XYZ file of C-alpha atoms in Angstrom:
639
model
C 14.602 24.062 23.249
C 12.892 20.867 22.277
C 14.518 19.834 18.967
C 11.481 17.852 17.641
C 8.747 19.976 19.043
C 9.541 23.394 17.666
C 6.478 25.011 16.081
C 7.239 27.629 13.497
C 4.374 30.031 13.523
C 5.343 31.599 10.293
C 4.865 28.336 8.353
C 1.712 29.217 6.506
C -0.824 26.895 4.855
C -2.304 27.238 1.482
C -4.796 30.105 1.331
C -3.639 31.579 4.696
C -3.428 35.375 4.409
C -1.667 36.723 7.446
C -2.119 40.296 6.272
C -5.923 40.018 5.874
C -7.672 43.276 6.813
C -10.313 41.689 8.941
C -10.750 38.434 10.855
C -13.742 36.203 10.084
C -16.288 35.464 12.786
C -15.325 33.678 15.948
C -16.288 30.100 16.822
C -15.117 27.445 19.286
C -12.496 24.801 18.640
C -12.421 21.807 21.006
C -8.956 20.295 21.326
C -9.441 17.873 24.249
C -12.090 16.494 26.415
C -12.148 19.555 28.667
C -10.442 21.975 26.459
C -12.074 24.638 24.225
C -10.244 27.462 22.369
C -11.782 30.409 20.668
C -10.994 30.736 16.977
C -12.000 32.650 13.875
C -13.856 30.214 11.543
C -14.342 32.025 8.277
C -17.429 31.559 6.206
C -20.706 30.050 7.601
C -19.829 28.487 10.855
C -18.648 25.082 11.896
C -19.572 23.227 8.695
C -17.576 25.672 6.662
C -14.770 25.126 9.217
C -14.567 21.457 8.487
C -15.163 21.723 4.715
C -13.062 24.579 3.581
C -11.490 27.671 5.208
C -9.119 26.442 8.055
C -6.959 29.523 8.304
C -8.419 30.435 11.757
C -7.755 26.896 13.216
C -4.140 27.173 12.115
C -3.848 30.608 13.748
C -5.403 29.636 17.066
C -3.430 26.427 17.399
C -0.087 28.001 16.734
C -0.903 30.681 19.221
C -1.777 28.095 21.792
C 1.445 26.102 21.379
C 3.458 29.232 21.479
C 1.885 30.358 24.712
C 2.194 27.057 26.371
C 4.735 24.722 24.805
C 3.695 21.845 27.291
C 0.111 21.912 26.113
C -0.236 18.336 24.745
C -3.735 18.788 23.607
C -2.834 21.748 21.421
C 0.095 19.934 19.988
C -2.166 16.927 19.232
C -4.753 19.193 17.525
C -2.019 20.939 15.615
C -0.796 17.535 14.398
C -4.340 16.572 13.154
C -4.540 20.033 11.387
C -1.186 19.408 9.602
C -2.237 16.028 8.514
C -5.528 17.423 7.146
C -3.396 19.689 4.866
C -0.947 17.001 3.815
C 1.919 18.292 5.953
C 2.903 14.938 7.446
C 6.356 16.074 8.398
C 5.140 18.967 10.521
C 2.417 16.562 11.986
C 5.056 14.126 12.983
C 7.080 16.821 14.779
C 3.912 17.727 16.852
C 3.170 14.074 17.601
C 6.707 13.419 18.817
C 6.268 16.405 21.090
C 3.120 14.869 22.439
C 4.937 11.549 23.049
C 7.739 13.418 24.901
C 5.038 15.275 27.056
C 2.838 12.302 27.606
C 4.549 8.943 26.849
C 1.461 6.924 27.583
C -1.039 9.077 25.611
C -3.621 6.490 24.214
C -3.970 8.113 20.770
C -0.419 9.050 19.832
C 0.897 5.611 18.831
C -1.761 4.921 16.210
C -1.489 8.510 14.913
C 2.404 8.157 14.520
C 1.713 4.895 12.604
C -0.757 6.647 10.366
C 1.508 9.622 9.841
C 4.593 7.376 8.969
C 2.757 5.998 6.075
C 2.159 9.458 4.617
C 5.646 10.940 4.806
C 6.973 11.661 1.376
C 10.550 12.236 2.564
C 12.283 11.639 5.851
C 11.358 14.622 8.003
C 13.871 16.914 9.823
C 13.451 14.831 12.937
C 14.963 11.526 13.981
C 12.548 8.637 13.369
C 15.043 5.777 13.258
C 13.931 4.307 16.646
C 10.222 4.813 15.926
C 10.347 3.155 12.530
C 12.429 0.208 13.911
C 9.876 -0.317 16.710
C 7.026 -0.260 14.338
C 8.605 -2.669 11.885
C 9.612 -4.919 14.742
C 6.084 -4.981 16.162
C 4.596 -5.439 12.749
C 1.665 -3.074 13.400
C 2.396 -1.048 10.294
C 1.191 -0.844 6.724
C 4.296 -2.215 4.912
C 3.363 -0.869 1.561
C 3.117 2.697 2.946
C 6.214 2.601 5.176
C 8.551 1.094 2.670
C 9.518 4.349 0.946
C 10.093 6.312 4.085
C 12.235 3.531 5.772
C 14.123 2.971 2.539
C 14.975 6.692 2.102
C 16.006 6.799 5.763
C 18.389 3.929 5.291
C 19.713 5.414 2.076
C 20.425 8.769 3.779
C 21.847 7.073 6.974
C 24.419 5.011 4.767
C 25.054 7.616 2.043
C 23.619 5.357 -0.705
C 22.891 8.166 -3.250
C 19.829 9.371 -5.020
C 16.959 7.525 -6.563
C 18.107 8.061 -10.102
C 18.935 6.191 -13.329
C 21.490 4.858 -13.780
C 21.326 3.543 -10.176
C 24.606 3.618 -8.138
C 26.108 0.375 -6.754
C 27.372 0.773 -3.242
C 30.860 -0.655 -2.464
C 31.443 -3.670 -0.204
C 32.035 -1.712 2.931
C 28.768 0.213 2.614
C 26.923 -2.978 1.851
C 28.351 -4.623 4.991
C 27.497 -1.565 7.216
C 23.889 -1.710 5.714
C 23.529 -5.462 6.338
C 24.480 -4.964 10.009
C 21.967 -2.223 10.527
C 19.001 -3.532 12.646
C 16.522 -1.212 10.773
C 17.649 -2.717 7.419
C 17.003 -6.331 8.644
C 13.511 -5.404 9.972
C 12.895 -3.505 6.728
C 13.669 -6.548 4.698
C 11.513 -8.792 6.931
C 8.494 -6.558 6.568
C 8.703 -4.659 3.348
C 9.371 -4.891 -0.298
C 12.113 -2.463 -1.040
C 11.298 0.458 -3.311
C 14.721 2.273 -3.509
C 16.953 1.604 -6.484
C 20.277 1.846 -4.733
C 19.107 -0.357 -1.841
C 18.197 -2.914 -4.430
C 21.725 -2.709 -5.833
C 23.049 -3.291 -2.313
C 20.815 -6.298 -1.851
C 21.938 -7.740 -5.233
C 25.554 -7.378 -4.164
C 24.994 -8.945 -0.814
C 23.160 -11.809 -2.404
C 25.920 -12.467 -4.825
C 28.437 -12.642 -1.969
C 26.296 -15.043 -0.112
C 25.627 -17.344 -3.107
C 29.235 -17.462 -4.378
C 30.756 -17.404 -0.896
C 33.899 -15.667 -2.100
C 34.108 -17.853 -5.185
C 33.725 -21.296 -3.585
C 30.982 -23.588 -4.805
C 28.711 -25.447 -2.288
C 30.543 -28.812 -2.909
C 33.855 -27.206 -2.028
C 32.805 -25.559 1.248
C 31.956 -28.476 3.575
C 30.513 -28.223 7.062
C 33.099 -25.616 8.373
C 32.387 -22.976 5.790
C 32.358 -19.281 6.830
C 29.504 -17.316 5.165
C 30.024 -13.552 4.469
C 26.966 -12.583 6.578
C 25.529 -13.913 9.792
C 22.623 -16.315 9.458
C 20.137 -13.748 10.720
C 21.195 -11.177 8.143
C 21.031 -13.777 5.333
C 17.532 -14.851 6.269
C 16.383 -11.213 6.306
C 17.994 -10.721 2.913
C 16.181 -13.748 1.655
C 12.896 -12.487 3.058
C 13.345 -9.044 1.461
C 14.074 -10.686 -1.903
C 11.000 -12.850 -1.637
C 8.929 -9.717 -0.770
C 9.986 -8.401 -4.213
C 9.040 -11.703 -5.744
C 12.623 -12.001 -6.859
C 12.496 -8.996 -9.174
C 16.263 -8.347 -9.399
C 18.258 -10.164 -12.059
C 21.377 -12.213 -11.365
C 24.406 -13.312 -13.375
C 25.293 -16.602 -15.049
C 27.844 -17.646 -12.511
C 25.237 -17.012 -9.702
C 22.919 -19.360 -11.631
C 25.511 -22.050 -11.834
C 26.170 -21.821 -8.098
C 22.405 -21.765 -7.424
C 21.900 -24.888 -9.558
C 24.628 -26.674 -7.651
C 23.022 -25.891 -4.272
C 19.537 -27.068 -5.580
C 20.979 -30.294 -6.897
C 22.753 -30.814 -3.537
C 19.636 -30.395 -1.396
C 17.479 -32.386 -3.842
C 19.878 -35.302 -3.711
C 21.252 -35.219 -0.196
C 18.948 -33.165 2.048
C 18.548 -36.075 4.571
C 22.343 -36.535 4.772
C 23.321 -32.861 5.314
C 23.850 -31.551 8.809
C 21.573 -28.917 10.154
C 23.987 -26.058 9.470
C 24.821 -27.116 5.877
C 21.167 -27.816 4.952
C 20.062 -24.436 6.436
C 22.855 -22.470 4.650
C 22.081 -24.019 1.309
C 18.297 -23.382 1.683
C 18.782 -19.761 2.757
C 21.071 -19.231 -0.251
C 18.498 -20.723 -2.598
C 15.719 -18.681 -1.015
C 17.556 -15.533 -2.169
C 16.748 -16.449 -5.801
C 13.541 -18.595 -5.635
C 11.292 -20.381 -3.230
C 13.421 -23.284 -1.903
C 12.431 -26.923 -2.679
C 9.639 -27.845 -0.347
C 10.824 -31.399 0.188
C 14.107 -30.079 1.476
C 12.315 -27.470 3.585
C 10.070 -30.278 5.016
C 13.208 -32.141 5.899
C 14.579 -29.149 7.694
C 11.257 -28.697 9.528
C 11.586 -32.263 10.973
C 15.039 -31.719 12.420
C 14.618 -32.008 16.292
C 17.338 -29.527 17.294
C 16.730 -26.149 15.723
C 17.074 -23.798 18.745
C 18.260 -20.882 16.700
C 15.394 -18.321 16.502
C 16.708 -17.336 13.026
C 16.186 -20.786 11.721
C 12.702 -20.797 13.199
C 12.035 -17.488 11.496
C 13.301 -18.913 8.235
C 10.931 -21.925 8.393
C 8.013 -19.616 9.306
C 8.436 -17.540 6.137
C 9.598 -20.218 3.652
C 7.838 -23.226 4.948
C 4.949 -22.728 7.312
C 3.322 -19.804 5.492
C 3.409 -21.366 2.047
C 2.064 -24.608 3.497
C -0.746 -22.737 5.294
C -1.681 -20.858 2.029
C -1.614 -24.181 0.074
C -3.958 -25.692 2.506
C -6.691 -23.023 1.942
C -9.784 -24.364 0.180
C -11.722 -21.630 -1.625
C -15.150 -22.613 -2.967
C -16.067 -21.706 -6.447
C -19.400 -20.068 -7.415
C -19.403 -21.713 -10.797
C -16.711 -22.514 -13.472
C -15.197 -19.569 -15.306
C -15.776 -19.755 -19.101
C -15.211 -16.221 -20.505
C -11.960 -16.224 -22.612
C -10.659 -12.887 -21.305
C -11.506 -13.778 -17.661
C -9.622 -16.997 -18.088
C -6.552 -15.110 -19.324
C -6.828 -12.562 -16.465
C -7.303 -15.457 -14.017
C -4.243 -17.185 -15.360
C -2.195 -13.984 -14.843
C -3.085 -13.813 -11.182
C -2.723 -17.565 -10.571
C 0.953 -17.073 -11.582
C 1.418 -13.592 -10.349
C -0.808 -12.899 -7.283
C -1.286 -9.189 -6.525
C -0.342 -7.498 -4.276
C 2.140 -9.176 -2.008
C 1.808 -7.556 1.421
C 2.850 -8.214 5.068
C 0.947 -5.948 7.536
C -1.700 -3.368 8.155
C -1.750 -0.744 10.800
C -4.337 -0.896 13.464
C -7.596 0.862 12.701
C -10.650 1.667 14.729
C -13.909 0.019 13.472
C -16.626 2.418 12.766
C -20.181 2.519 11.430
C -20.245 2.776 7.657
C -22.326 5.944 7.886
C -19.833 7.555 10.200
C -16.934 6.674 7.831
C -18.760 8.106 4.808
C -19.596 11.275 6.709
C -15.865 11.647 7.649
C -14.732 10.861 4.191
C -17.146 13.040 2.255
C -17.823 15.631 4.804
C -21.059 15.907 6.611
C -23.613 16.395 3.738
C -26.072 19.138 3.885
C -29.440 17.975 5.448
C -32.008 17.235 2.985
C -29.699 16.333 0.122
C -29.824 12.893 -1.510
C -26.329 12.021 -0.159
C -27.357 12.931 3.429
C -30.448 10.722 3.063
C -28.492 7.857 1.544
C -25.964 7.960 4.484
C -28.739 8.256 7.101
C -30.602 5.217 5.629
C -27.560 2.810 6.107
C -27.903 0.116 8.720
C -25.372 -0.212 11.407
C -24.558 -3.764 10.309
C -24.349 -3.701 6.487
C -23.719 -6.649 4.235
C -20.549 -5.895 2.191
C -19.286 -7.237 -1.230
C -15.673 -6.770 -2.303
C -15.502 -7.547 -6.066
C -11.904 -8.428 -6.971
C -10.598 -9.082 -3.486
C -7.184 -10.217 -4.791
C -4.716 -11.227 -2.045
C -6.891 -9.614 0.718
C -5.271 -6.378 1.570
C -8.212 -4.281 0.486
C -10.770 -6.941 1.809
C -9.261 -7.147 5.272
C -8.828 -3.430 5.587
C -12.551 -3.018 4.778
C -13.552 -5.777 7.288
C -11.525 -3.997 10.031
C -12.719 -0.514 9.067
C -16.540 -0.979 9.023
C -18.969 -2.558 11.524
C -20.702 -5.209 9.347
C -23.048 -8.244 9.347
C -21.114 -9.966 6.590
C -18.232 -9.429 4.241
C -17.966 -11.436 1.028
C -14.954 -11.265 -1.206
C -14.871 -12.644 -4.756
C -11.975 -13.052 -7.197
C -11.059 -14.957 -10.297
C -7.819 -16.333 -8.746
C -7.650 -19.244 -6.316
C -3.968 -18.394 -5.613
C -4.866 -14.855 -4.647
C -7.836 -15.849 -2.518
C -5.831 -18.514 -0.698
C -3.274 -15.840 0.287
C -6.200 -13.613 1.339
C -7.784 -16.321 3.406
C -4.442 -17.033 5.236
C -4.004 -13.247 5.922
C -7.580 -12.917 7.055
C -6.912 -15.509 9.773
C -3.845 -13.706 10.960
C -5.697 -10.427 11.234
C -8.687 -11.667 13.114
C -11.031 -11.605 10.082
C -12.155 -15.166 9.897
C -15.716 -14.101 9.316
C -14.817 -12.903 5.848
C -16.166 -15.254 3.221
C -14.016 -15.928 0.054
C -15.638 -17.095 -3.152
C -13.827 -17.875 -6.480
C -16.029 -16.258 -9.232
C -16.172 -14.158 -12.275
C -18.101 -11.006 -11.415
C -20.033 -11.408 -14.753
C -21.511 -14.623 -13.165
C -22.714 -12.927 -10.019
C -26.480 -13.111 -9.387
C -28.486 -12.806 -6.213
C -29.782 -16.361 -6.623
C -26.331 -17.824 -7.072
C -24.841 -15.965 -4.098
C -27.777 -17.040 -1.906
C -27.286 -20.595 -3.064
C -23.690 -20.348 -1.807
C -24.847 -19.148 1.557
C -24.151 -15.506 1.011
C -26.384 -12.439 0.982
C -28.104 -11.766 -2.391
C -27.916 -7.945 -1.959
C -25.438 -5.608 -0.376
C -25.514 -2.301 1.352
C -21.979 -1.572 0.239
C -20.147 -2.917 -2.853
C -16.466 -2.042 -3.422
C -14.756 -2.784 -6.722
C -11.231 -1.083 -6.593
C -8.944 -1.842 -9.400
C -11.260 -4.441 -11.147
C -13.683 -2.955 -13.719
C -10.878 -1.544 -15.852
C -9.584 -5.084 -16.316
C -12.800 -6.289 -17.980
C -13.714 -6.193 -21.690
C -16.822 -4.175 -20.899
C -16.491 -2.180 -17.690
C -19.943 -0.707 -17.902
C -21.522 -4.110 -18.165
C -19.415 -5.339 -15.276
C -20.433 -2.318 -13.311
C -24.133 -2.934 -14.100
C -23.736 -6.550 -12.859
C -22.662 -5.233 -9.545
C -25.219 -2.519 -9.544
C -27.936 -5.218 -9.741
C -26.674 -6.644 -6.399
C -27.112 -3.270 -4.567
C -29.761 -2.813 -1.952
C -32.066 0.193 -2.595
C -30.319 3.167 -1.300
C -26.986 1.247 -1.162
C -23.450 2.605 -1.823
C -20.636 1.741 -4.120
C -16.901 2.521 -4.029
C -15.322 2.098 -7.449
C -11.649 2.415 -8.279
C -10.717 3.144 -11.897
C -7.563 3.989 -13.745
C -7.156 7.543 -14.913
C -6.244 8.099 -18.575
C -4.774 11.553 -17.645
C -2.538 10.278 -14.796
C -1.278 7.210 -16.510
C -0.249 8.871 -19.853
C 3.388 8.079 -19.085
C 2.635 4.498 -18.145
C 0.563 3.977 -21.319
C 3.571 5.268 -23.277
C 5.800 2.833 -21.497
C 3.500 -0.007 -22.251
C 3.473 0.820 -25.927
C 7.277 1.136 -26.005
C 7.712 -2.275 -24.394
C 5.298 -3.811 -26.968
C 7.183 -2.201 -29.852
C 10.567 -3.361 -28.549
C 9.535 -6.934 -27.935
C 9.592 -6.930 -24.028
C 7.298 -9.663 -22.618
C 5.608 -10.246 -19.286
C 7.553 -13.448 -18.348
C 9.856 -13.417 -15.448
C 13.145 -13.532 -17.320
C 12.136 -10.713 -19.675
C 10.891 -8.504 -16.931
C 14.064 -9.045 -14.856
C 16.274 -8.124 -17.912
C 14.164 -5.061 -18.533
C 14.582 -3.923 -14.935
C 18.355 -4.468 -15.021
C 18.795 -2.565 -18.223
C 16.635 0.322 -17.113
C 18.394 0.635 -13.725
C 21.799 0.389 -15.635
C 20.694 3.450 -17.849
C 20.738 1.406 -21.060
C 17.183 2.116 -22.077
C 15.232 5.181 -23.364
C 15.534 7.935 -20.776
C 11.764 8.627 -21.187
C 11.266 5.402 -19.182
C 13.351 6.605 -16.090
C 10.131 7.656 -14.335
C 9.282 4.094 -13.806
C 11.861 3.728 -11.058
C 9.835 6.058 -8.959
C 6.827 3.621 -9.051
C 6.608 1.223 -6.120
C 5.306 -1.507 -8.323
C 8.579 -1.446 -10.358
C 10.269 -3.240 -7.347
C 8.086 -6.266 -7.225
C 7.883 -8.809 -10.096
C 4.147 -9.588 -9.624
C 3.415 -5.935 -9.240
C 5.418 -4.914 -12.416
C 3.408 -7.619 -14.360
C 0.231 -5.840 -13.243
C 1.629 -2.356 -13.985
C 3.026 -2.833 -17.519
C 1.995 -6.222 -18.870
C -1.623 -6.658 -17.805
C -3.885 -8.826 -20.017
C -6.513 -6.167 -20.175
C -6.634 -2.447 -19.246
C -9.147 0.334 -19.947
C -8.337 3.869 -18.984
C -11.011 6.282 -17.815
C -11.618 9.986 -17.927
C -14.010 11.940 -15.663
C -16.480 12.430 -18.544
C -16.572 8.585 -18.957
C -17.296 8.109 -15.229
C -19.997 10.740 -15.421
C -21.641 8.916 -18.363
C -21.456 5.512 -16.593
C -22.944 6.888 -13.421
C -25.778 8.328 -15.476
C -26.454 5.158 -17.374
C -26.585 3.196 -14.139
C -28.768 5.652 -12.278
C -26.107 6.232 -9.584
C -25.504 9.554 -7.850
C -21.847 10.788 -7.424
C -21.134 11.663 -3.810
C -17.421 12.423 -3.767
C -13.864 10.866 -3.911
C -11.554 9.194 -1.484
C -8.395 11.250 -2.213
C -4.785 9.905 -2.474
C -3.250 12.687 -0.384
C -4.673 14.950 2.281
C -3.480 18.134 0.587
C -5.654 17.569 -2.492
C -8.926 18.837 -1.098
C -7.530 22.053 0.238
C -6.172 22.761 -3.250
C -9.472 21.699 -4.915
C -11.377 24.086 -2.498
C -8.995 26.954 -3.349
C -10.053 26.396 -6.997
C -13.737 25.807 -6.264
C -14.740 27.524 -3.111
C -18.409 27.017 -3.943
C -18.032 23.191 -3.823
C -16.346 22.477 -0.446
C -17.554 18.856 -0.489
C -15.996 18.036 -3.890
C -19.236 16.701 -5.210
C -18.946 18.101 -8.761
C -17.354 15.911 -11.375
C -16.916 18.746 -13.897
C -14.933 20.562 -11.254
C -12.721 17.455 -10.746
C -12.127 17.164 -14.448
C -10.839 20.838 -14.488
C -8.761 20.177 -11.409
C -7.199 17.133 -12.955
C -6.274 19.065 -16.085
C -4.333 21.425 -13.931
C -2.903 18.623 -11.667
C -2.552 15.672 -14.017
C -0.827 13.281 -11.588
C -3.433 13.547 -8.809
C -5.001 10.207 -9.544
C -1.913 8.273 -10.569
C -3.089 5.367 -8.407
C -6.865 5.541 -9.304
C -9.950 7.513 -9.072
C -11.791 6.217 -5.888
C -15.344 7.125 -6.515
C -18.156 7.067 -3.957
C -21.678 6.794 -5.328
C -25.102 5.737 -4.219
C -28.464 4.502 -5.439
């Protein structure tokens, strides 16, 4: 029996009634270019099939793979079906079966990458080699894969649960972890989001810095480091990916200061090995001095690939980002905007490494797939049909470019313009855009309150846009409705907007944490945030805060600043969103949902609204499922 391709036909999906007295009408289900199965569709034909009742699809697909376990098309269709219902673990089992049956199948690789980013827990199949290959190639969304890879490493090395207080692994466990190739690639590509892995990283860092108690001046050229150079460089990269969130001890600071003083004073005199070792140790705590890194970069004989990798991360990339020149639309003068800009100049958000490959599609096609094909004759159907194949797109609040570049790669377009307050964030975005083949994206430093068609056209950009996306932006302004109206004024007639807003319901615990931090005097500077994180992981703070260790943003200092210490934050309810849409003359079309199992549960509650286009229904759904929009509401609306 194939251990990863077993299909358990008795695993039922939500709403599937195996004892139903009668079957719904039969329709056809295409599962391959030349393959059609007959299935019972339920409801009113193919549209209802896509929008709601999928019991018949599940039945016919499980029957197909049971009859012919070598039917790769059926396994692939079953994987898609499981993904549509949020069962990424079962989808992965089906995809690995397809890979075994057809190793060169053109679609499986991208589907596995997509599925990996949606696994909530390591599945009951072996994915070590798959995750290692993806992290090595870099064609993966690091912010999605981090939790899965971290949990797999924790289970593989017996590191313990994600609880408070967090356990600290012993030296032997840390050494075994450091020797694991998956751990090294994980550190290179991801920001860790597992508390016990962080403890292991901190213990390894301490060993490297103190070098068994010897100071840098005592060691000399023939020192023996506790970890190979490649492992130390990966550890430094992983700590950089967290923006050095983990606190360190006073004796580590003394050793760190000694190393910094040494390279500042004697970089040109140190040999290649000594200079590299000192700079790698420093890079575990902060960005190393650029003068010393420049000295290392000039050394003629650095054949070791690990040293070249170290230079690429800690010298070449920072220099490339610093070289970016981002034009400004006009000077920022609003006091709150200046404070928010100062935050993101010091704490760019988010730090990210990679994105998975994505097929570029027409905007109208993406909207139809996201929202479900709208009924002919409705305003939403007309608004989708009127979209050009090559729209002009504006990203308001482009930040460090993750959202901007994803959008540019996702949609066919004539132009993409990204604006943000922060030059530091946009410089990071411009560098990443070049790496991902998105050189056509234009970056502008601007306050969205200063945006007008005339100013944009004077800067060489379109004055109006067919699509405007503002995700995670409006709730950081003093007047979100006024900010939204300013963007609304830039919309083409019939244009679309995607707006991301924080949910007051989903973020109640985060709001309580923010208030607790303010009452107890915790501040948003680096030293205070590191102490707060250390004390929380040690179990020394209010247990009501323990939920924070399950937030990915807790493990990166810049992200934590955004999560708990932002200069400005407004929380929204569904009724507030409805009022804003009404005031702006915009029509609600639906939501982009955080997990694929949300819509089936919504349809079970509201079978008469299979498209999810009723805001009052979403308010009722959120009351019953208050954590649904813990990231944000992602609202699609149109003129």
